[in-house]
Structure formats: structure tokens, C-alpha cells
mmCIF file of C-alpha atoms in Angstrom:
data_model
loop_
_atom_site.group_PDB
_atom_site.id
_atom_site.type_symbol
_atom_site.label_atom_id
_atom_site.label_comp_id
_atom_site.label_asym_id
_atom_site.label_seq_id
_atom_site.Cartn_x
_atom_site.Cartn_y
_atom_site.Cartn_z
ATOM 1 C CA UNK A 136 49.336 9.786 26.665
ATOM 2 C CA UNK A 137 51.704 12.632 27.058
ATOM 3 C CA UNK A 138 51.632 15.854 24.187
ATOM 4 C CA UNK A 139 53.974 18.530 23.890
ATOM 5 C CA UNK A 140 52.923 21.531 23.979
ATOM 6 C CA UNK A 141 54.415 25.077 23.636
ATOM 7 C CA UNK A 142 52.679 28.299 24.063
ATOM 8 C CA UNK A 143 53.071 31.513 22.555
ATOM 9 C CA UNK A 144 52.709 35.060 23.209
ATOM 10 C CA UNK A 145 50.154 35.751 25.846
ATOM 11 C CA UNK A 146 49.173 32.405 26.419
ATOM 12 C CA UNK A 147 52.368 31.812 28.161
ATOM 13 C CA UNK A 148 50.470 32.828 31.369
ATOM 14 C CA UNK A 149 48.435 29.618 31.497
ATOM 15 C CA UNK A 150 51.763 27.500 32.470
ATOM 16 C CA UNK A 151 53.881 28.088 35.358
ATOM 17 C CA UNK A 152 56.338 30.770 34.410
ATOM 18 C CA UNK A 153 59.139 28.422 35.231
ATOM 19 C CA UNK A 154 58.019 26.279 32.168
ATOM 20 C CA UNK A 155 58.852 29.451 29.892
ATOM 21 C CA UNK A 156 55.689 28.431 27.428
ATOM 22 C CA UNK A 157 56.852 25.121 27.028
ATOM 23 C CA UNK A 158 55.413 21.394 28.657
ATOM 24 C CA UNK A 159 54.760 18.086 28.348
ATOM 25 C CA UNK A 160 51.654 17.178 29.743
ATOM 26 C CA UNK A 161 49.922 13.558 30.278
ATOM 27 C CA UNK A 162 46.228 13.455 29.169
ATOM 28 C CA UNK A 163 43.632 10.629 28.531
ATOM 29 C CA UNK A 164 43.829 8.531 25.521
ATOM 30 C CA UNK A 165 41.509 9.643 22.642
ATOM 31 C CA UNK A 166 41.493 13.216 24.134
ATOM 32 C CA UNK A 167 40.593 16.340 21.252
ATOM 33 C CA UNK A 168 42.313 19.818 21.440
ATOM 34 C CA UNK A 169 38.842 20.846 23.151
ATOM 35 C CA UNK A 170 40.066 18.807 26.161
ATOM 36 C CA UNK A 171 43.230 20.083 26.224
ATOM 37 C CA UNK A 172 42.183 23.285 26.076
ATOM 38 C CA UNK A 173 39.854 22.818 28.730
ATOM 39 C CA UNK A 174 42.815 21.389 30.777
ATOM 40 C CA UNK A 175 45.183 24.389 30.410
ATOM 41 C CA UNK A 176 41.527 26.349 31.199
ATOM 42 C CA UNK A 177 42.064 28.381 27.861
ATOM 43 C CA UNK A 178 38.951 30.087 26.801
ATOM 44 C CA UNK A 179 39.596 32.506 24.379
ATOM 45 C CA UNK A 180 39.733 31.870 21.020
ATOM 46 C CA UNK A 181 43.237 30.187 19.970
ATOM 47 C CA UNK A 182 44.852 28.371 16.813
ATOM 48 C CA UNK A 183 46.140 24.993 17.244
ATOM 49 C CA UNK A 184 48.628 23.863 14.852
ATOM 50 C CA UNK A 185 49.714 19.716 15.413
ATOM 51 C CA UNK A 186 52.866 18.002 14.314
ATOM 52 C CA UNK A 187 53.699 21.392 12.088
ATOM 53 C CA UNK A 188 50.548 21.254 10.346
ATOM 54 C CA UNK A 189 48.080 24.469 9.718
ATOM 55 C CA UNK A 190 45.378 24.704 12.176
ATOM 56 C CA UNK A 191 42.993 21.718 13.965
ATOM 57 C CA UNK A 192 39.612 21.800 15.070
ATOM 58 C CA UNK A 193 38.701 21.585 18.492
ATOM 59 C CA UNK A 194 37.323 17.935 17.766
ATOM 60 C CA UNK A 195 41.134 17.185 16.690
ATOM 61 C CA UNK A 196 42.087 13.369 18.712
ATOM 62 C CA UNK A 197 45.906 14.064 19.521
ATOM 63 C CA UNK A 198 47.890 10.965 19.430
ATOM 64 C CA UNK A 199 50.777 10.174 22.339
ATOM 65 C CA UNK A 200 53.872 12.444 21.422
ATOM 66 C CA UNK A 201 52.425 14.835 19.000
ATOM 67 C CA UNK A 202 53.611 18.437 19.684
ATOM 68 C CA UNK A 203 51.111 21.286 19.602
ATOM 69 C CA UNK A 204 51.758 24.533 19.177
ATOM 70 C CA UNK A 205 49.083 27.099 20.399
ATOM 71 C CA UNK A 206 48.522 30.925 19.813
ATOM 72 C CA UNK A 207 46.389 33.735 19.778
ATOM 73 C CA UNK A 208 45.099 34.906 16.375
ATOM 74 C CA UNK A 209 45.998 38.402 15.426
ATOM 75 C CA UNK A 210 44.016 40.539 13.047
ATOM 76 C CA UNK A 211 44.330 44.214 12.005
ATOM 77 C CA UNK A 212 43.276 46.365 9.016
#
């Protein structure tokens, strides 16, 4: 299946830079955002959002075509 996927902020780094944050990559059917994650070798800790909704869990099965969105979360006091 192939996902869209668009990365922001520092994450950016984990795609060539010619790809500006932005791909479309082909993963195995039924894979999670824990897979996907584990493709792009992201292992910090990261928001997902899917199809414009608020934030998945890493157990999340992405569905051919669905466009995720991932970023860093910031705090501060």
C-alpha cells in the first residue's frame, strides 16, 4: 500500500532533503504507525495525526492512500 506522509519541523531530517518533508512511501498491507515509524527509523516520541484526525496510537492499521502527518510534541510552562 502506499501512505502519504509529510513531516514537520525537525523530523524533516529523516527524508532526503530533496523530498522537503514530504513522501509517498509503499509499505505492507495491514502495517500500524509503529511500523512506519520504525521504517522512517523515528525513535523519539512523535504525534501522528491520519486523514486530518487528532492523534493515533502506534497500533493505528493505515489503510492504502491515507495521509499522515507527523510531528514532534512541544511543551513549555
Amino acid at each position: 500500500m502506499k501512505i502519504n506522509i509529510e513531516l514537520m519541523g525537525a523530523l524533516v531530517d529523516y527524508l532526503p532533503a530533496s523530498e522537503k518533508g514530504q513522501s509517498v512511501l509503499t509499505l505492507k498491507d495491514e502495517s500500524t504507525i509503529a511500523n512506519l515509524l520504525s521504517h522512517l527509523k523515528i525513535k523519539r516520541r512523535v504525534s501522528v495525526a491520519v486523514n486530518g484526525d487528532e492523534e493515533k496510537g502506534l497500533e493505528h492499521v493505515l489503510s492504502d492512500g491515507d495521509e499522515v502527518l507527523i510531528f514532534t510534541v512541544i511543551s513549555g510552562g
